[in-house]
Short mmCIF file of C-alpha atoms in Angstrom, two decimals:
data_model
loop_
_atom_site.label_atom_id
_atom_site.label_comp_id
_atom_site.label_asym_id
_atom_site.label_seq_id
_atom_site.Cartn_x
_atom_site.Cartn_y
_atom_site.Cartn_z
CA UNK A 1 20.85 -30.54 -151.98
CA UNK A 2 17.25 -30.24 -153.08
CA UNK A 3 18.24 -28.09 -156.12
CA UNK A 4 20.69 -30.78 -157.18
CA UNK A 5 17.71 -34.07 -156.84
CA UNK A 6 15.98 -31.83 -159.30
CA UNK A 7 18.81 -32.43 -161.91
CA UNK A 8 18.11 -36.22 -162.68
CA UNK A 9 20.67 -37.63 -165.18
CA UNK A 10 19.70 -38.06 -168.93
CA UNK A 11 17.95 -34.45 -170.61
CA UNK A 12 16.67 -33.15 -167.19
CA UNK A 13 13.33 -36.00 -167.71
CA UNK A 14 10.89 -36.09 -165.25
CA UNK A 15 12.97 -38.26 -161.18
CA UNK A 16 12.86 -41.37 -163.79
CA UNK A 17 12.11 -44.28 -161.10
CA UNK A 18 15.91 -45.62 -162.08
CA UNK A 19 17.84 -43.49 -163.54
CA UNK A 20 20.50 -45.80 -163.43
CA UNK A 21 18.61 -48.66 -166.27
CA UNK A 22 20.21 -46.74 -168.27
CA UNK A 23 24.15 -46.70 -167.35
CA UNK A 24 26.07 -49.15 -169.62
CA UNK A 25 27.04 -52.12 -168.03
CA UNK A 26 30.62 -51.29 -166.91
CA UNK A 27 29.82 -48.33 -165.33
CA UNK A 28 27.44 -49.77 -162.48
CA UNK A 29 29.40 -52.31 -162.51
CA UNK A 30 32.47 -50.38 -160.52
CA UNK A 31 29.39 -48.16 -159.12
CA UNK A 32 28.52 -51.88 -157.75
CA UNK A 33 32.08 -52.67 -156.41
CA UNK A 34 31.91 -49.23 -154.56
CA UNK A 35 29.04 -49.62 -152.53
CA UNK A 36 26.66 -48.21 -154.64
CA UNK A 37 23.74 -50.91 -154.08
CA UNK A 38 21.44 -48.81 -156.25
CA UNK A 39 23.99 -49.96 -158.85
CA UNK A 40 24.10 -52.96 -158.33
CA UNK A 41 20.48 -53.55 -158.01
CA UNK A 42 20.07 -52.59 -161.67
CA UNK A 43 22.40 -54.55 -162.63
CA UNK A 44 19.95 -57.20 -161.54
CA UNK A 45 17.20 -56.36 -163.11
CA UNK A 46 19.03 -55.84 -166.33
CA UNK A 47 20.51 -59.30 -166.12
CA UNK A 48 17.91 -61.16 -164.17
CA UNK A 49 15.28 -62.28 -166.22
CA UNK A 50 17.65 -63.97 -168.58
CA UNK A 51 20.05 -64.86 -164.94
CA UNK A 52 15.84 -66.65 -163.81
CA UNK A 53 15.42 -68.26 -167.91
CA UNK A 54 18.13 -69.78 -166.76
CA UNK A 55 18.64 -71.28 -163.67
CA UNK A 56 14.51 -72.87 -164.78
CA UNK A 57 15.95 -74.41 -167.94
CA UNK A 58 19.35 -76.46 -165.67
CA UNK A 59 16.83 -76.98 -162.13
CA UNK A 60 13.20 -77.55 -164.39
CA UNK A 61 11.83 -75.88 -160.83
CA UNK A 62 9.94 -71.93 -161.05
CA UNK A 63 11.06 -71.99 -157.10
CA UNK A 64 14.41 -73.33 -157.32
CA UNK A 65 15.34 -70.77 -160.24
CA UNK A 66 14.36 -68.03 -157.94
CA UNK A 67 15.88 -69.72 -154.88
CA UNK A 68 19.32 -70.23 -157.52
CA UNK A 69 19.02 -65.77 -158.83
CA UNK A 70 19.63 -64.15 -155.94
CA UNK A 71 22.25 -66.74 -154.43
CA UNK A 72 23.28 -66.18 -157.52
CA UNK A 73 23.44 -62.33 -156.90
CA UNK A 74 24.68 -62.09 -153.30
CA UNK A 75 27.21 -64.00 -154.04
CA UNK A 76 28.24 -61.53 -157.13
CA UNK A 77 27.93 -58.96 -154.60
CA UNK A 78 30.03 -59.87 -152.45
CA UNK A 79 32.43 -61.02 -155.76
CA UNK A 80 32.18 -58.08 -157.27
CA UNK A 81 35.95 -57.10 -156.44
CA UNK A 82 37.40 -59.52 -158.41
CA UNK A 83 35.48 -59.04 -161.54
CA UNK A 84 38.49 -57.15 -164.29
CA UNK A 85 36.29 -55.80 -166.56
CA UNK A 86 32.77 -54.79 -166.08
CA UNK A 87 31.68 -54.55 -170.05
CA UNK A 88 31.89 -58.97 -168.61
CA UNK A 89 28.84 -58.86 -165.66
CA UNK A 90 26.90 -60.45 -168.08
CA UNK A 91 28.84 -63.61 -168.89
CA UNK A 92 30.15 -63.85 -165.16
CA UNK A 93 26.91 -63.10 -163.92
CA UNK A 94 25.16 -66.18 -166.25
CA UNK A 95 28.65 -68.36 -165.16
CA UNK A 96 27.71 -67.77 -161.67
CA UNK A 97 23.82 -69.05 -162.12
CA UNK A 98 25.44 -71.64 -163.66
CA UNK A 99 27.01 -73.50 -161.25
CA UNK A 100 24.01 -71.86 -158.02
CA UNK A 101 21.98 -73.96 -160.32
CA UNK A 102 24.05 -77.43 -160.55
CA UNK A 103 24.31 -76.77 -156.38
CA UNK A 104 20.65 -76.79 -156.67
CA UNK A 105 20.44 -80.21 -157.65
CA UNK A 106 22.85 -81.68 -156.10
CA UNK A 107 21.77 -80.74 -152.92
CA UNK A 108 18.91 -81.81 -154.00
CA UNK A 109 19.26 -84.82 -155.64
CA UNK A 110 19.29 -85.96 -152.09
CA UNK A 111 15.41 -85.28 -151.11
CA UNK A 112 13.39 -86.54 -154.82
CA UNK A 113 13.30 -87.14 -157.91
CA UNK A 114 14.06 -85.62 -160.63
CA UNK A 115 11.78 -87.03 -162.72
CA UNK A 116 8.34 -84.40 -161.64
CA UNK A 117 10.77 -81.54 -162.10
CA UNK A 118 10.26 -80.91 -165.62
CA UNK A 119 6.35 -80.19 -165.87
CA UNK A 120 6.54 -77.18 -163.08
CA UNK A 121 8.37 -75.09 -165.74
CA UNK A 122 6.77 -76.31 -168.69
CA UNK A 123 3.66 -75.27 -166.68
CA UNK A 124 5.14 -72.42 -166.04
CA UNK A 125 6.12 -71.49 -169.29
CA UNK A 126 3.56 -72.33 -170.84
CA UNK A 127 0.60 -69.97 -169.65
CA UNK A 128 3.22 -67.16 -172.14
CA UNK A 129 1.89 -67.97 -175.62
CA UNK A 130 -2.20 -68.73 -174.67
CA UNK A 131 -2.20 -64.69 -175.16
CA UNK A 132 -1.39 -64.94 -178.71
CA UNK A 133 -2.17 -67.98 -180.00
CA UNK A 134 -2.10 -67.51 -183.99
CA UNK A 135 1.25 -66.41 -184.10
CA UNK A 136 2.97 -68.78 -181.25
CA UNK A 137 1.29 -71.23 -183.25
CA UNK A 138 3.69 -72.46 -185.14
CA UNK A 139 6.91 -71.31 -183.88
CA UNK A 140 5.51 -72.91 -180.56
CA UNK A 141 5.35 -76.32 -181.20
CA UNK A 142 8.41 -75.49 -183.33
CA UNK A 143 9.49 -75.11 -179.49
CA UNK A 144 7.06 -77.30 -177.47
CA UNK A 145 9.44 -80.22 -179.26
CA UNK A 146 12.39 -78.49 -178.56
CA UNK A 147 11.74 -78.35 -174.97
CA UNK A 148 10.01 -82.32 -175.22
CA UNK A 149 13.35 -82.96 -176.65
CA UNK A 150 15.22 -81.49 -174.05
CA UNK A 151 13.13 -82.82 -171.80
CA UNK A 152 14.36 -86.66 -172.90
CA UNK A 153 17.72 -85.57 -172.98
CA UNK A 154 19.70 -87.91 -170.51
CA UNK A 155 20.33 -85.14 -167.72
CA UNK A 156 24.19 -84.65 -168.34
CA UNK A 157 23.49 -83.76 -171.74
CA UNK A 158 21.38 -81.39 -171.19
CA UNK A 159 23.24 -80.01 -168.50
CA UNK A 160 26.22 -79.37 -171.04
CA UNK A 161 23.79 -77.51 -173.61
CA UNK A 162 21.64 -75.78 -172.34
CA UNK A 163 25.37 -74.67 -170.06
CA UNK A 164 26.32 -74.02 -173.34
CA UNK A 165 23.51 -72.20 -175.76
CA UNK A 166 21.78 -70.00 -172.98
CA UNK A 167 24.30 -69.79 -170.61
CA UNK A 168 27.24 -68.92 -173.40
CA UNK A 169 29.51 -71.21 -171.35
CA UNK A 170 33.51 -71.79 -172.61
CA UNK A 171 33.59 -76.19 -173.24
CA UNK A 172 36.52 -75.24 -169.64
CA UNK A 173 34.09 -73.45 -167.55
CA UNK A 174 31.45 -76.12 -168.66
CA UNK A 175 34.13 -78.53 -167.29
CA UNK A 176 34.07 -76.23 -164.50
CA UNK A 177 30.54 -76.06 -163.17
CA UNK A 178 29.96 -79.54 -163.36
CA UNK A 179 33.62 -80.97 -162.43
CA UNK A 180 34.92 -82.80 -165.51
CA UNK A 181 36.95 -83.07 -168.33
CA UNK A 182 36.71 -80.99 -171.55
CA UNK A 183 37.08 -83.63 -173.59
CA UNK A 184 33.85 -84.89 -172.05
CA UNK A 185 31.94 -81.74 -172.24
CA UNK A 186 32.97 -81.88 -175.82
CA UNK A 187 31.25 -85.58 -176.47
CA UNK A 188 28.16 -84.82 -174.22
CA UNK A 189 28.09 -81.72 -176.16
CA UNK A 190 28.16 -83.46 -179.27
CA UNK A 191 25.36 -86.07 -177.63
CA UNK A 192 23.20 -84.31 -176.91
CA UNK A 193 23.06 -81.83 -180.05
CA UNK A 194 22.82 -84.83 -182.40
CA UNK A 195 19.18 -85.92 -180.64
CA UNK A 196 18.19 -83.20 -180.90
CA UNK A 197 19.25 -82.04 -183.95
CA UNK A 198 17.70 -85.86 -185.61
CA UNK A 199 14.79 -84.73 -183.24
CA UNK A 200 14.36 -81.07 -184.67
CA UNK A 201 14.81 -82.41 -188.89
CA UNK A 202 12.48 -85.83 -188.48
CA UNK A 203 10.11 -83.24 -187.11
CA UNK A 204 10.72 -80.98 -189.70
CA UNK B 1 33.81 -91.61 -178.41
CA UNK B 2 31.18 -91.31 -181.24
CA UNK B 3 28.17 -94.22 -181.91
CA UNK B 4 27.68 -95.58 -185.11
CA UNK B 5 25.96 -93.54 -187.28
CA UNK B 6 27.90 -89.91 -185.49
CA UNK B 7 30.59 -91.44 -188.37
CA UNK B 8 30.55 -89.17 -191.78
CA UNK B 9 31.21 -90.75 -194.95
CA UNK B 10 34.15 -88.02 -195.54
CA UNK B 11 35.51 -89.24 -191.89
CA UNK B 12 34.25 -86.79 -189.97
CA UNK B 13 32.48 -86.58 -187.08
CA UNK B 14 28.97 -85.26 -186.19
CA UNK B 15 31.47 -85.01 -182.98
CA UNK B 16 34.61 -83.03 -185.13
CA UNK B 17 31.73 -80.22 -186.32
CA UNK B 18 29.48 -79.58 -183.56
CA UNK B 19 32.88 -78.26 -181.17
CA UNK B 20 34.23 -76.80 -184.80
CA UNK B 21 30.99 -74.12 -184.58
CA UNK B 22 32.57 -73.36 -181.07
CA UNK B 23 35.54 -73.42 -181.06
CA UNK B 24 35.86 -72.90 -185.26
CA UNK B 25 38.66 -75.59 -184.56
CA UNK B 26 38.90 -78.30 -187.35
CA UNK B 27 41.44 -81.08 -188.90
CA UNK B 28 42.17 -79.53 -192.30
CA UNK B 29 39.51 -76.46 -192.60
CA UNK B 30 40.08 -76.53 -195.89
CA UNK B 31 37.18 -79.78 -196.43
CA UNK B 32 34.77 -78.54 -195.11
CA UNK B 33 33.52 -76.13 -197.95
CA UNK B 34 33.54 -78.74 -200.13
CA UNK B 35 32.47 -82.06 -198.42
CA UNK B 36 28.65 -81.35 -198.97
CA UNK B 37 28.10 -84.36 -195.72
CA UNK B 38 29.85 -82.18 -193.80
CA UNK B 39 28.30 -78.52 -195.00
CA UNK B 40 24.42 -81.11 -194.37
CA UNK B 41 25.52 -81.84 -190.67
CA UNK B 42 26.53 -77.99 -190.26
CA UNK B 43 23.55 -76.73 -191.68
CA UNK B 44 22.07 -79.07 -189.33
CA UNK B 45 23.76 -78.17 -186.12
CA UNK B 46 23.45 -74.64 -187.50
CA UNK B 47 18.70 -75.28 -187.42
CA UNK B 48 19.38 -76.33 -183.78
CA UNK B 49 21.39 -73.73 -182.51
CA UNK B 50 19.26 -71.03 -184.07
CA UNK B 51 15.51 -72.89 -182.06
CA UNK B 52 18.11 -72.54 -179.49
CA UNK B 53 18.09 -68.74 -179.31
CA UNK B 54 14.82 -68.68 -180.49
CA UNK B 55 13.80 -70.80 -176.81
CA UNK B 56 16.04 -68.85 -174.88
CA UNK B 57 14.51 -65.71 -176.50
CA UNK B 58 10.19 -66.85 -174.98
CA UNK B 59 12.09 -68.02 -171.77
CA UNK B 60 13.49 -64.93 -170.94
CA UNK B 61 10.53 -63.31 -171.88
CA UNK B 62 8.63 -65.30 -169.78
CA UNK B 63 11.14 -65.30 -166.91
CA UNK B 64 9.88 -61.58 -166.65
CA UNK B 65 11.28 -57.59 -166.79
CA UNK B 66 13.38 -57.27 -164.22
CA UNK B 67 10.92 -53.89 -162.33
CA UNK B 68 8.99 -56.86 -161.04
CA UNK B 69 7.69 -58.23 -158.19
CA UNK B 70 9.66 -61.61 -158.12
CA UNK B 71 12.45 -59.36 -158.56
CA UNK B 72 11.37 -57.48 -155.93
CA UNK B 73 10.95 -60.07 -153.37
CA UNK B 74 14.54 -61.19 -154.36
CA UNK B 75 16.33 -57.67 -153.37
CA UNK B 76 14.19 -57.80 -150.85
CA UNK B 77 15.94 -60.16 -149.44
CA UNK B 78 19.25 -59.96 -150.78
CA UNK B 79 20.30 -57.06 -147.59
CA UNK B 80 23.44 -56.58 -149.50
CA UNK B 81 26.16 -55.23 -146.34
CA UNK B 82 27.79 -52.03 -146.41
CA UNK B 83 31.12 -51.73 -147.96
CA UNK B 84 33.53 -49.68 -145.66
CA UNK B 85 36.18 -49.21 -147.27
CA UNK B 86 39.64 -47.45 -144.83
CA UNK B 87 38.47 -46.27 -142.11
CA UNK B 88 38.82 -41.61 -142.70
CA UNK B 89 39.62 -40.74 -139.01
CA UNK B 90 38.65 -37.45 -137.97
CA UNK B 91 38.94 -34.68 -135.28
CA UNK B 92 37.43 -34.44 -132.19
CA UNK B 93 37.13 -31.49 -129.66
CA UNK B 94 38.16 -34.68 -127.21
CA UNK B 95 41.27 -36.80 -127.19
CA UNK B 96 38.24 -38.98 -125.40
CA UNK B 97 35.89 -39.16 -128.53
CA UNK B 98 37.81 -41.34 -132.08
CA UNK B 99 35.43 -39.91 -135.41
CA UNK B 100 36.42 -41.66 -138.52
CA UNK B 101 34.40 -41.80 -141.55
CA UNK B 102 35.12 -44.75 -143.89
CA UNK B 103 35.83 -44.33 -147.46
CA UNK B 104 32.37 -45.36 -148.60
CA UNK B 105 30.45 -42.26 -147.01
CA UNK B 106 33.21 -40.35 -149.77
CA UNK B 107 32.26 -42.21 -152.45
CA UNK B 108 29.12 -41.60 -151.85
CA UNK B 109 28.67 -38.30 -151.35
CA UNK B 110 31.80 -38.18 -154.97
CA UNK B 111 28.62 -40.22 -156.77
CA UNK B 112 26.17 -38.20 -155.63
CA UNK B 113 27.56 -35.00 -156.32
CA UNK B 114 28.00 -36.68 -160.34
CA UNK B 115 25.48 -37.74 -160.17
CA UNK B 116 23.51 -33.93 -159.60
CA UNK B 117 25.13 -32.67 -162.50
CA UNK B 118 23.29 -33.10 -165.86
CA UNK B 119 23.31 -35.56 -167.85
CA UNK B 120 26.41 -37.37 -166.00
CA UNK B 121 26.74 -40.22 -163.78
CA UNK B 122 28.79 -41.02 -161.82
CA UNK B 123 31.60 -45.17 -162.63
CA UNK B 124 33.78 -46.34 -160.15
CA UNK B 125 36.25 -43.34 -158.22
CA UNK B 126 39.36 -43.80 -156.60
CA UNK B 127 41.08 -41.96 -152.71
CA UNK B 128 44.47 -42.60 -154.19
CA UNK B 129 47.00 -41.90 -150.87
CA UNK B 130 46.87 -42.72 -147.01
CA UNK B 131 43.04 -41.65 -146.15
CA UNK B 132 43.79 -43.39 -142.40
CA UNK B 133 46.63 -40.60 -141.97
CA UNK B 134 45.31 -37.05 -141.71
CA UNK B 135 46.48 -34.34 -143.80
CA UNK B 136 48.12 -36.69 -146.42
CA UNK B 137 47.33 -35.50 -149.50
CA UNK B 138 44.45 -37.12 -151.37
CA UNK B 139 44.36 -37.87 -155.80
CA UNK B 140 40.30 -38.46 -155.85
CA UNK B 141 40.44 -40.25 -159.76
CA UNK B 142 36.42 -40.58 -160.30
CA UNK B 143 35.43 -42.27 -163.70
CA UNK B 144 32.17 -40.76 -165.79
CA UNK B 145 29.62 -41.20 -168.64
CA UNK B 146 28.08 -38.09 -169.56
CA UNK B 147 24.54 -38.22 -171.77
CA UNK B 148 25.24 -36.89 -175.85
CA UNK B 149 25.01 -33.96 -176.78
CA UNK B 150 26.42 -32.27 -173.48
CA UNK B 151 29.48 -30.03 -172.97
CA UNK B 152 31.95 -32.79 -172.07
CA UNK B 153 35.13 -30.27 -170.19
CA UNK B 154 32.83 -28.49 -169.44
CA UNK B 155 30.42 -30.86 -167.30
CA UNK B 156 34.56 -32.00 -166.36
CA UNK B 157 35.16 -29.26 -164.77
CA UNK B 158 32.76 -28.03 -162.92
CA UNK B 159 32.17 -31.86 -161.14
CA UNK B 160 35.65 -31.10 -160.15
CA UNK B 161 34.80 -27.88 -158.51
CA UNK B 162 31.78 -29.07 -156.98
CA UNK B 163 34.00 -31.99 -155.47
CA UNK B 164 36.72 -30.22 -154.49
CA UNK B 165 33.34 -27.36 -153.08
CA UNK B 166 31.89 -30.36 -151.53
CA UNK B 167 34.55 -32.54 -150.31
CA UNK B 168 35.60 -29.30 -147.88
CA UNK B 169 33.30 -28.31 -146.92
CA UNK B 170 31.98 -32.45 -145.42
CA UNK B 171 34.87 -33.93 -144.99
CA UNK B 172 38.90 -33.44 -143.08
CA UNK B 173 40.71 -35.13 -146.45
CA UNK B 174 43.90 -32.65 -147.72
CA UNK B 175 42.67 -32.94 -151.55
CA UNK B 176 45.33 -32.26 -153.97
CA UNK B 177 43.70 -33.31 -157.54
CA UNK B 178 40.83 -34.37 -159.03
CA UNK B 179 40.42 -36.42 -162.00
CA UNK B 180 37.70 -36.53 -163.35
CA UNK B 181 37.37 -39.34 -166.10
CA UNK B 182 35.20 -39.95 -169.46
CA UNK B 183 34.46 -43.27 -169.77
CA UNK B 184 30.63 -43.25 -171.68
CA UNK B 185 28.80 -41.07 -173.81
CA UNK B 186 25.36 -42.46 -172.98
CA UNK B 187 23.15 -42.32 -176.28
CA UNK B 188 19.88 -39.95 -174.76
CA UNK B 189 16.72 -40.99 -173.03
CA UNK B 190 13.90 -41.77 -175.90
CA UNK B 191 10.62 -39.64 -174.65
CA UNK B 192 8.72 -40.33 -172.21
CA UNK B 193 5.17 -41.74 -172.63
CA UNK B 194 3.86 -38.40 -171.07
CA UNK B 195 4.52 -36.83 -174.44
CA UNK B 196 2.82 -38.84 -177.24
CA UNK B 197 4.75 -36.38 -179.67
CA UNK B 198 7.82 -37.39 -180.73
CA UNK B 199 10.94 -34.54 -179.97
CA UNK B 200 12.51 -36.17 -183.18
CA UNK B 201 10.30 -36.74 -185.86
CA UNK B 202 12.81 -37.92 -188.00
CA UNK B 203 13.65 -40.85 -185.20
CA UNK B 204 10.67 -41.58 -183.37
CA UNK B 205 11.18 -44.83 -180.75
CA UNK B 206 10.70 -47.56 -183.08
CA UNK B 207 9.49 -51.41 -182.38
CA UNK B 208 12.66 -51.92 -181.01
CA UNK B 209 12.97 -48.55 -178.48
CA UNK B 210 13.82 -50.08 -174.87
CA UNK B 211 10.89 -49.54 -173.01
CA UNK B 212 10.10 -46.90 -170.67
CA UNK B 213 10.75 -48.93 -166.63
CA UNK B 214 7.42 -48.84 -165.00
CA UNK B 215 7.29 -48.79 -161.75
CA UNK B 216 4.68 -46.73 -159.29
CA UNK B 217 5.63 -46.77 -155.52
#
């Protein structure tokens, strides 16, 4: 098999660390469902940062977010054969990330005070702008205003907004994740948006 | 449901407009285009949505690359269990020995053969037929992605032949047919950073080019 090893995928380029990183989601999902762990890891590398971003906004904690990503990937691996449309793997992963995040919040509610946690994410996120103070000054401060307004929202409204805006879930999916009615989702999402839009209009 | 102040004088609420943005549904769509209040409300909600996208992009950038250590740690912790699939019996010289192989090992073999051809990668593969019964006729189905520029029929024919050889040599399955379905034609990889001159000057990798994965052991 040595000769075959040298013939790597994609125009004979020197064997890249992750040749599967070029392959579309659906193909990787098919392979992963067959038991190909390398294909699954390529999917995880591809969508992991987005999953992590969503989990951080939902849980408000950097450490919890990584736990959520890990649990979500574990669940995804186990349930891959239930995924009908491999092209939809990204939204499927985000849906799992959303419900695992909410589960984490429910578990944590018994242990600690939620109020302290948002600062941890902001402390971690703020460092990203320090490398580009010039370009970040304008959009960064606007972004900071949105983060502050978001942090001030009632918990349930913030969850609805993040699940919609970040995880890109439908009203029905959000309702299922939060265990509330779609009418409640509609109402909370509207409340959140009205408050946020007003804050941002005032800010302009 | 609406609090005071969320109702527009035209009779719509901001909640109506919020739902319209997500679903495209509203009681009287004809009204929207002519109503300055609704237009202004929609514009405000759209600005918020655009800002939300910006926040998501910024958060995703801050989250780091999937090739970074945090993801390696997570992947290391996962310990993905194998998917053996069906158990395939093998001949043994002594009736006391029960030898088997797994369906999962066969699909791994099929993938390794398909991936080893230049410019191809396997997708899903299936074994049709009763693999648990020795000698039963089995049809192999394999999805294949081929990089643009590689001859599709030639690759499919070569793969069928190589698979037939490998499966005959390494398994006892009675393969009666091998169906190769080309499901994707892939964009070729951008020139490696080792080569500073773009190979196709008319198509230099722009700022939108995907970053080459960097992961040194």
